[in-house]
XYZ file of C-alpha atoms in Angstrom:
493
model
C -24.055 -58.893 46.881
C -25.579 -57.453 43.756
C -26.036 -53.700 44.401
C -29.146 -51.525 43.979
C -29.459 -47.800 43.364
C -27.399 -45.396 41.605
C -15.230 -42.249 32.121
C -0.450 -34.350 20.496
C 2.454 -32.188 20.035
C 5.116 -32.217 22.659
C 7.034 -29.105 23.707
C 10.440 -30.490 24.616
C 11.389 -27.177 26.210
C 8.776 -27.572 28.827
C 9.470 -31.324 29.488
C 11.260 -30.685 32.713
C 9.648 -27.322 33.845
C 8.462 -26.837 37.308
C 5.125 -25.324 38.128
C 5.605 -21.942 39.811
C 2.931 -21.362 42.585
C 1.200 -17.955 42.624
C 2.704 -16.832 45.935
C -0.604 -15.763 47.191
C -1.111 -15.176 50.859
C -2.732 -18.054 52.843
C -2.834 -19.138 56.382
C 0.528 -20.234 57.840
C -0.571 -23.824 58.093
C -1.455 -23.778 54.484
C 1.557 -22.233 53.108
C 3.547 -25.565 52.718
C 0.674 -26.784 50.353
C -0.022 -23.622 48.457
C 3.709 -22.819 48.064
C 4.800 -26.259 46.816
C 6.712 -26.405 43.531
C 5.424 -29.351 41.456
C 8.251 -31.253 40.070
C 7.249 -32.572 36.646
C 8.931 -35.351 34.574
C 8.230 -37.009 31.221
C 6.030 -39.997 31.591
C 4.212 -41.050 28.311
C 3.783 -39.927 24.834
C 4.695 -36.394 25.406
C 2.886 -36.062 28.776
C 4.390 -34.985 32.114
C 3.436 -36.217 35.536
C 3.750 -35.106 39.108
C 2.365 -35.607 42.598
C 1.040 -32.786 44.802
C 0.416 -32.937 48.469
C -2.694 -31.732 50.309
C -3.988 -31.782 53.875
C -5.759 -35.011 54.908
C -8.216 -33.130 56.924
C -8.871 -29.406 55.706
C -10.439 -28.578 59.101
C -6.883 -29.137 60.588
C -4.244 -28.709 57.887
C -1.373 -28.260 60.115
C -1.678 -31.855 61.892
C 1.096 -33.353 59.535
C -1.346 -35.781 57.846
C -1.452 -35.438 54.024
C -2.771 -37.146 50.889
C -1.076 -37.461 47.562
C -2.709 -36.192 44.503
C -1.494 -37.620 41.146
C -1.445 -35.214 38.166
C -0.705 -35.511 34.437
C -0.557 -32.722 31.906
C -0.417 -32.351 28.069
C 1.482 -28.993 27.493
C -0.352 -26.308 25.460
C 0.740 -26.940 21.783
C 0.019 -23.266 20.672
C -0.362 -19.814 22.472
C -0.837 -20.712 26.117
C -3.889 -19.493 28.018
C -3.149 -21.401 31.250
C -4.015 -24.570 32.902
C -7.147 -26.556 32.327
C -8.060 -29.030 34.969
C -10.333 -31.846 33.830
C -12.468 -34.172 35.826
C -14.384 -37.111 33.866
C -16.931 -37.610 36.589
C -17.916 -40.690 38.616
C -17.353 -40.028 41.344
C -14.223 -42.230 41.265
C -13.311 -41.523 37.632
C -9.530 -41.184 37.044
C -8.805 -37.741 35.449
C -5.132 -38.964 35.194
C -6.313 -41.756 32.901
C -8.714 -39.657 31.068
C -6.049 -37.260 29.881
C -3.546 -39.965 29.502
C -5.646 -42.490 27.609
C -8.274 -40.276 26.067
C -7.166 -36.671 25.631
C -8.848 -36.318 22.213
C -12.068 -37.396 23.886
C -11.751 -35.193 26.854
C -10.848 -32.121 24.763
C -10.325 -30.955 21.173
C -7.309 -29.699 19.414
C -8.154 -26.012 20.049
C -8.283 -26.572 23.867
C -5.012 -28.551 23.473
C -3.356 -25.778 21.688
C -4.393 -23.048 24.302
C -4.109 -24.905 27.717
C -1.912 -27.192 29.544
C -4.590 -29.957 29.735
C -4.163 -31.398 33.230
C -5.718 -34.565 34.552
C -5.821 -35.427 38.145
C -7.123 -38.262 40.384
C -9.145 -36.566 43.304
C -8.443 -37.866 46.871
C -9.568 -41.465 47.327
C -9.238 -42.195 43.580
C -6.798 -44.139 41.423
C -3.142 -43.097 41.545
C -3.739 -40.602 44.439
C -4.065 -41.620 48.004
C -6.905 -44.228 47.455
C -9.811 -46.024 48.880
C -9.256 -49.661 49.322
C -11.787 -52.259 50.247
C -11.922 -55.664 49.017
C -9.748 -58.170 47.118
C -11.124 -58.992 43.664
C -13.007 -62.254 44.709
C -14.773 -60.461 47.500
C -15.523 -57.566 45.135
C -17.051 -59.855 42.803
C -19.338 -61.229 45.587
C -20.288 -57.788 46.611
C -21.293 -56.629 42.980
C -22.598 -59.712 41.509
C -23.756 -61.982 44.239
C -27.288 -62.932 44.841
C -29.432 -62.589 47.668
C -31.188 -65.729 48.995
C -34.364 -63.889 50.237
C -37.164 -62.569 47.881
C -36.395 -58.892 46.834
C -37.794 -56.402 49.017
C -38.707 -58.665 51.781
C -37.293 -57.935 55.415
C -35.074 -60.716 55.145
C -33.667 -59.420 51.821
C -33.104 -55.974 53.509
C -31.359 -57.621 56.276
C -29.135 -59.547 54.140
C -28.144 -56.553 52.122
C -27.541 -54.468 55.076
C -25.205 -57.168 56.705
C -23.111 -57.228 53.455
C -23.074 -53.354 53.350
C -21.875 -53.262 56.956
C -19.100 -55.806 56.115
C -18.119 -53.729 53.097
C -17.976 -50.623 54.858
C -15.786 -51.991 57.755
C -13.318 -53.486 55.198
C -13.168 -50.077 53.543
C -12.287 -48.494 56.970
C -9.682 -51.129 57.791
C -8.004 -50.972 54.522
C -8.204 -47.312 53.806
C -7.753 -45.837 57.277
C -8.392 -42.117 58.160
C -8.649 -41.166 54.464
C -12.019 -42.822 54.272
C -13.497 -40.079 56.448
C -12.047 -37.205 54.200
C -12.970 -38.122 50.477
C -16.086 -35.861 50.456
C -16.415 -33.436 47.573
C -15.951 -30.506 49.784
C -12.286 -31.587 50.591
C -11.862 -32.476 46.928
C -13.001 -28.943 45.830
C -10.495 -27.494 48.273
C -7.696 -29.697 46.769
C -8.861 -28.000 43.487
C -7.904 -24.582 44.806
C -4.494 -25.962 46.046
C -3.766 -27.387 42.502
C -4.801 -24.127 40.853
C -2.347 -22.213 42.964
C 0.547 -24.841 42.619
C -0.007 -24.777 38.962
C 0.611 -20.934 38.845
C -2.872 -19.901 38.020
C -4.561 -16.901 39.638
C -8.054 -18.299 38.723
C -9.313 -21.792 37.993
C -10.087 -23.113 34.582
C -11.908 -26.332 34.764
C -13.823 -28.833 32.424
C -15.972 -31.203 34.545
C -18.117 -33.942 33.253
C -21.073 -35.424 35.147
C -20.123 -35.720 38.777
C -17.317 -33.313 37.816
C -20.016 -30.548 37.433
C -20.748 -31.014 41.062
C -17.039 -30.761 42.084
C -16.844 -27.546 39.889
C -19.893 -26.053 41.340
C -18.710 -26.741 44.851
C -15.463 -25.073 43.901
C -17.262 -22.041 42.684
C -19.364 -21.839 45.826
C -16.205 -21.896 47.971
C -13.969 -19.606 45.895
C -16.307 -17.505 43.776
C -13.541 -14.959 43.271
C -11.111 -17.508 42.009
C -13.527 -18.778 39.233
C -11.813 -18.451 35.897
C -13.753 -20.420 33.227
C -15.656 -23.430 34.468
C -17.461 -25.580 31.907
C -19.938 -28.094 33.404
C -21.142 -30.730 31.066
C -23.914 -33.322 32.109
C -24.860 -31.299 35.302
C -25.898 -32.605 38.524
C -28.419 -30.548 40.566
C -26.509 -29.963 43.880
C -29.831 -29.615 45.817
C -31.135 -32.926 44.908
C -31.456 -35.665 47.476
C -30.051 -39.176 46.951
C -33.688 -40.532 46.756
C -34.564 -37.939 43.945
C -31.237 -38.618 42.179
C -32.278 -42.326 41.888
C -35.711 -41.628 41.008
C -34.785 -39.038 38.224
C -32.012 -41.252 36.842
C -34.407 -44.316 36.750
C -36.816 -42.274 34.608
C -33.889 -41.050 32.522
C -32.579 -44.586 31.764
C -36.081 -45.911 31.207
C -36.533 -43.114 28.579
C -33.319 -43.875 27.004
C -34.251 -47.522 26.795
C -37.480 -46.580 25.038
C -35.397 -44.416 22.521
C -33.193 -47.412 21.872
C -36.214 -49.617 21.285
C -37.740 -47.199 18.870
C -34.806 -47.101 16.977
C -34.087 -50.783 17.045
C -37.581 -51.692 15.986
C -37.360 -49.405 12.983
C -34.146 -51.088 11.764
C -33.147 -54.612 11.126
C -31.751 -57.409 13.250
C -33.719 -56.218 16.338
C -34.252 -58.929 18.934
C -37.701 -57.448 19.843
C -40.987 -57.443 17.895
C -44.068 -55.308 18.068
C -44.405 -51.836 19.679
C -41.964 -50.104 22.044
C -44.413 -50.812 24.822
C -44.557 -54.399 23.936
C -40.821 -54.708 23.956
C -40.509 -52.821 27.303
C -42.737 -55.538 28.591
C -40.604 -58.169 27.280
C -37.529 -56.557 29.109
C -39.403 -56.299 32.113
C -40.445 -59.883 32.063
C -36.715 -60.802 31.319
C -35.464 -58.921 34.272
C -38.177 -60.566 36.569
C -37.221 -63.920 35.118
C -33.337 -63.682 35.887
C -34.237 -62.172 39.339
C -35.575 -65.686 40.323
C -33.783 -67.762 37.987
C -30.436 -66.437 37.173
C -28.298 -67.636 34.152
C -25.154 -69.167 34.916
C -22.205 -67.940 32.833
C -19.136 -70.088 31.788
C -17.036 -68.647 34.643
C -19.739 -69.822 37.279
C -21.077 -66.367 37.919
C -24.952 -66.090 37.851
C -26.708 -63.352 35.957
C -29.410 -61.797 38.299
C -31.584 -58.820 37.656
C -29.253 -56.218 39.105
C -26.340 -57.219 37.013
C -28.437 -57.568 33.845
C -29.633 -53.990 34.618
C -26.034 -52.881 34.835
C -25.479 -54.519 31.511
C -28.519 -52.611 30.008
C -27.428 -49.309 31.351
C -23.900 -49.372 30.219
C -24.462 -49.042 26.576
C -27.338 -46.491 27.021
C -24.603 -43.880 27.998
C -24.055 -43.314 24.291
C -26.494 -43.861 21.363
C -23.528 -45.171 19.222
C -23.434 -48.338 21.525
C -27.052 -49.223 20.747
C -26.174 -51.931 18.355
C -24.065 -53.550 20.994
C -27.143 -53.384 23.229
C -29.168 -55.395 20.579
C -26.402 -58.148 20.471
C -26.610 -58.309 24.322
C -30.370 -58.682 24.562
C -30.386 -61.213 21.848
C -27.930 -63.332 23.754
C -29.676 -63.054 27.130
C -33.030 -63.784 25.525
C -31.440 -67.081 24.206
C -30.101 -67.900 27.565
C -26.538 -66.741 27.198
C -25.062 -64.576 29.838
C -21.584 -63.877 28.570
C -22.187 -60.605 26.683
C -24.221 -59.326 29.742
C -21.374 -60.040 32.180
C -18.836 -58.324 29.642
C -21.060 -55.264 29.665
C -21.372 -55.259 33.464
C -17.762 -55.965 33.950
C -16.988 -52.894 31.662
C -19.186 -50.728 33.687
C -17.542 -51.945 36.937
C -14.120 -51.890 35.690
C -13.492 -55.636 35.985
C -11.049 -57.377 33.761
C -11.378 -60.727 31.968
C -9.001 -62.270 34.363
C -11.295 -61.430 37.526
C -9.071 -58.347 38.572
C -10.247 -54.864 38.790
C -8.452 -52.082 36.551
C -8.844 -49.536 39.366
C -10.685 -48.563 42.469
C -13.354 -46.516 40.743
C -16.225 -48.527 42.101
C -14.894 -48.359 45.644
C -14.369 -44.750 45.355
C -17.654 -44.203 43.799
C -19.231 -45.794 46.815
C -17.071 -44.136 49.412
C -17.500 -40.532 48.054
C -21.330 -40.800 47.677
C -21.722 -42.262 51.127
C -20.267 -39.083 52.527
C -21.879 -36.680 50.023
C -25.416 -37.573 50.667
C -27.772 -38.526 53.406
C -29.208 -42.036 53.820
C -32.005 -43.623 55.442
C -32.515 -47.445 55.744
C -35.773 -47.547 57.524
C -37.678 -50.261 55.708
C -41.034 -48.248 55.532
C -39.145 -45.143 53.998
C -37.282 -47.149 51.573
C -40.392 -48.991 50.463
C -42.134 -45.640 50.001
C -39.141 -44.438 47.851
C -39.205 -47.702 45.964
C -42.886 -47.048 45.000
C -41.983 -43.594 43.797
C -39.011 -44.954 41.681
C -41.022 -47.742 40.133
C -43.836 -45.289 39.335
C -41.196 -43.175 37.481
C -39.612 -46.164 35.679
C -42.196 -49.008 35.504
C -39.728 -51.368 33.815
C -36.543 -50.843 35.590
C -37.361 -48.807 38.553
C -37.729 -51.691 41.082
C -34.159 -52.796 40.482
C -32.642 -49.202 41.305
C -34.480 -48.938 44.508
C -33.413 -49.661 48.130
C -29.928 -48.029 47.261
C -29.849 -46.280 50.754
C -28.849 -49.755 52.318
C -25.320 -49.551 50.964
C -24.471 -46.289 52.789
C -26.951 -46.053 55.729
C -24.439 -47.895 57.910
C -21.279 -46.428 56.384
C -18.373 -45.727 58.934
C -18.646 -41.925 58.085
C -21.792 -40.049 57.518
C -22.686 -36.861 55.652
C -22.531 -33.768 57.591
C -24.656 -31.019 56.402
C -27.537 -30.383 54.025
C -27.451 -30.573 50.231
C -28.780 -27.296 48.929
C -28.694 -25.136 45.627
C -25.370 -23.522 44.819
C -25.372 -19.839 43.736
C -21.645 -19.023 43.768
C -22.594 -15.529 44.026
C -19.900 -13.139 42.527
C -18.282 -15.671 40.369
C -17.435 -14.920 36.652
C -19.729 -16.566 34.046
C -19.962 -20.312 34.405
C -21.146 -22.467 31.437
C -23.531 -25.383 31.955
C -24.113 -27.965 29.128
C -27.118 -30.236 29.145
C -28.327 -32.838 26.781
C -32.135 -33.194 26.433
C -32.150 -37.029 26.646
C -29.132 -37.587 28.976
C -30.023 -40.798 30.934
C -27.432 -40.411 33.699
C -27.675 -36.773 34.495
C -31.092 -35.714 33.128
C -31.524 -32.323 31.255
C -33.697 -30.871 34.072
C -30.616 -30.868 36.381
C -28.553 -28.835 33.869
C -31.602 -26.276 33.753
C -31.596 -26.417 37.526
C -27.891 -25.787 38.049
C -27.748 -22.992 35.396
C -30.616 -21.157 37.277
C -29.094 -21.697 40.528
C -25.799 -20.168 39.656
C -25.598 -16.592 39.974
C -23.584 -16.364 36.816
C -24.864 -19.452 35.056
C -25.274 -19.788 31.193
C -27.039 -22.875 29.751
C -26.038 -24.496 26.418
C -28.631 -27.133 25.330
C -27.822 -30.139 23.008
C -30.827 -31.803 21.632
C -29.971 -35.411 21.444
C -29.222 -38.778 23.105
C -26.341 -39.688 25.375
C -24.403 -38.721 28.480
C -22.378 -35.376 28.098
C -22.065 -33.337 24.972
C -18.990 -31.587 24.514
C -16.625 -33.100 21.825
C -19.137 -35.779 21.160
C -22.216 -34.072 19.675
C -21.982 -31.223 17.184
C -20.059 -28.177 16.279
C -22.577 -25.878 17.868
C -21.875 -27.189 21.333
C -18.126 -27.422 20.516
C -17.962 -23.787 19.421
C -19.738 -22.610 22.536
C -17.433 -24.413 24.877
C -14.213 -23.562 23.037
C -15.189 -19.819 22.732
C -15.901 -19.804 26.413
C -12.917 -21.796 27.761
C -10.385 -19.982 25.505
C -11.849 -16.476 25.467
C -14.410 -16.140 28.305
C -17.191 -15.533 25.777
C -20.616 -16.805 26.782
C -23.567 -17.069 24.470
C -25.813 -14.127 24.581
C -28.674 -16.814 25.014
C -28.836 -20.618 24.926
C -27.974 -21.671 21.224
C -30.053 -24.730 21.512
C -27.661 -26.873 19.533
């Protein structure tokens, strides 16, 4: 059912080195975890890999149940400062693959010189003990399938709810006890264990997107162990799921308008007239495929939710806008192939119908236990009206997201609230003014909430800024992570 709602030089003398834990005092039932020696082995292109062990249930760490945490590191090529753990976001993104496949995208040469850059898969993700739900064909139906009832009707809600219950039940059956312990609080406690096992007294961390929430959660739990935390593309920890969807809908709508402004000013744009007129055309296109899907050569049918996914995917970076024009041109001609390629790229689906990883399943599982949800039809319709008001063109296709998690086997326990991390060393927060996925206001909010937050603003387009914007941002982040220096004021890059 289509979903609604809300990525070197080798030091041979270090190739077989073991990470020496800090030896700090912890409770007896945590000693086996904090005192473990990580056994590294050469794995790929100068990288080293290992697996750490963490308690399944941090509330009862001595019960014998554990999870595996997969790590990969690129040893420092210069004078070593320490370890730098990196998280690409999601939730559900593989930090292991991020470092293995995209080291130069994740970090620049200066950070690679000063740090052992360490990628890790959080619990529930990828090579670590992972969430598992559906076989590929079942996943296709859940992500791309079309409801029979009209959007927003009682029958439509019931249909999506039944599909969500089936999906959650499959995740529980195939994942087991882990499914109830993939929350970000547990993942943040894993971070502290990894810090100690790597031999670092304090945590150095570079988190993108969702990774900023993971990093902020860590800082709130262990403010005295905060070393240097750079949080790029920030989430606001106090924001509810409903507000996340509303603000993201507005962010992507604004990014779509920026794309159209650029497209209409150039050549080979598939739209005519003004930005407003082009937005009307896109709205009509979404409405059209919502009732009359376009069939692709593999038999899948392109509905509004999948088309919206295909639109959102290239809006993450302005460099992909020409590809978005090609996709719009093809769909306007009745061809669904490029749209499915983009949606598949977003969902991690390969051309042969398999899925490259479990990122989508982990994304859903972690979000379901990190937020509270309400599937009361009246409440969802009220929220839908607010979302559509914030994003008149695409908002209606991002509404009713609570359906997917409201009947999840495990529910959020607690309240989302602002994070201050009182007593922590300075924390750097980076925000992009027209970031569609994590809008700039969230970076402003997080930097103000944090007792020691410092904001770096990048004026521009796209999701996250470090190592993909300009030298002003890169210099601020490098100076902070390598030397602990924060800007005296926001440099407004």
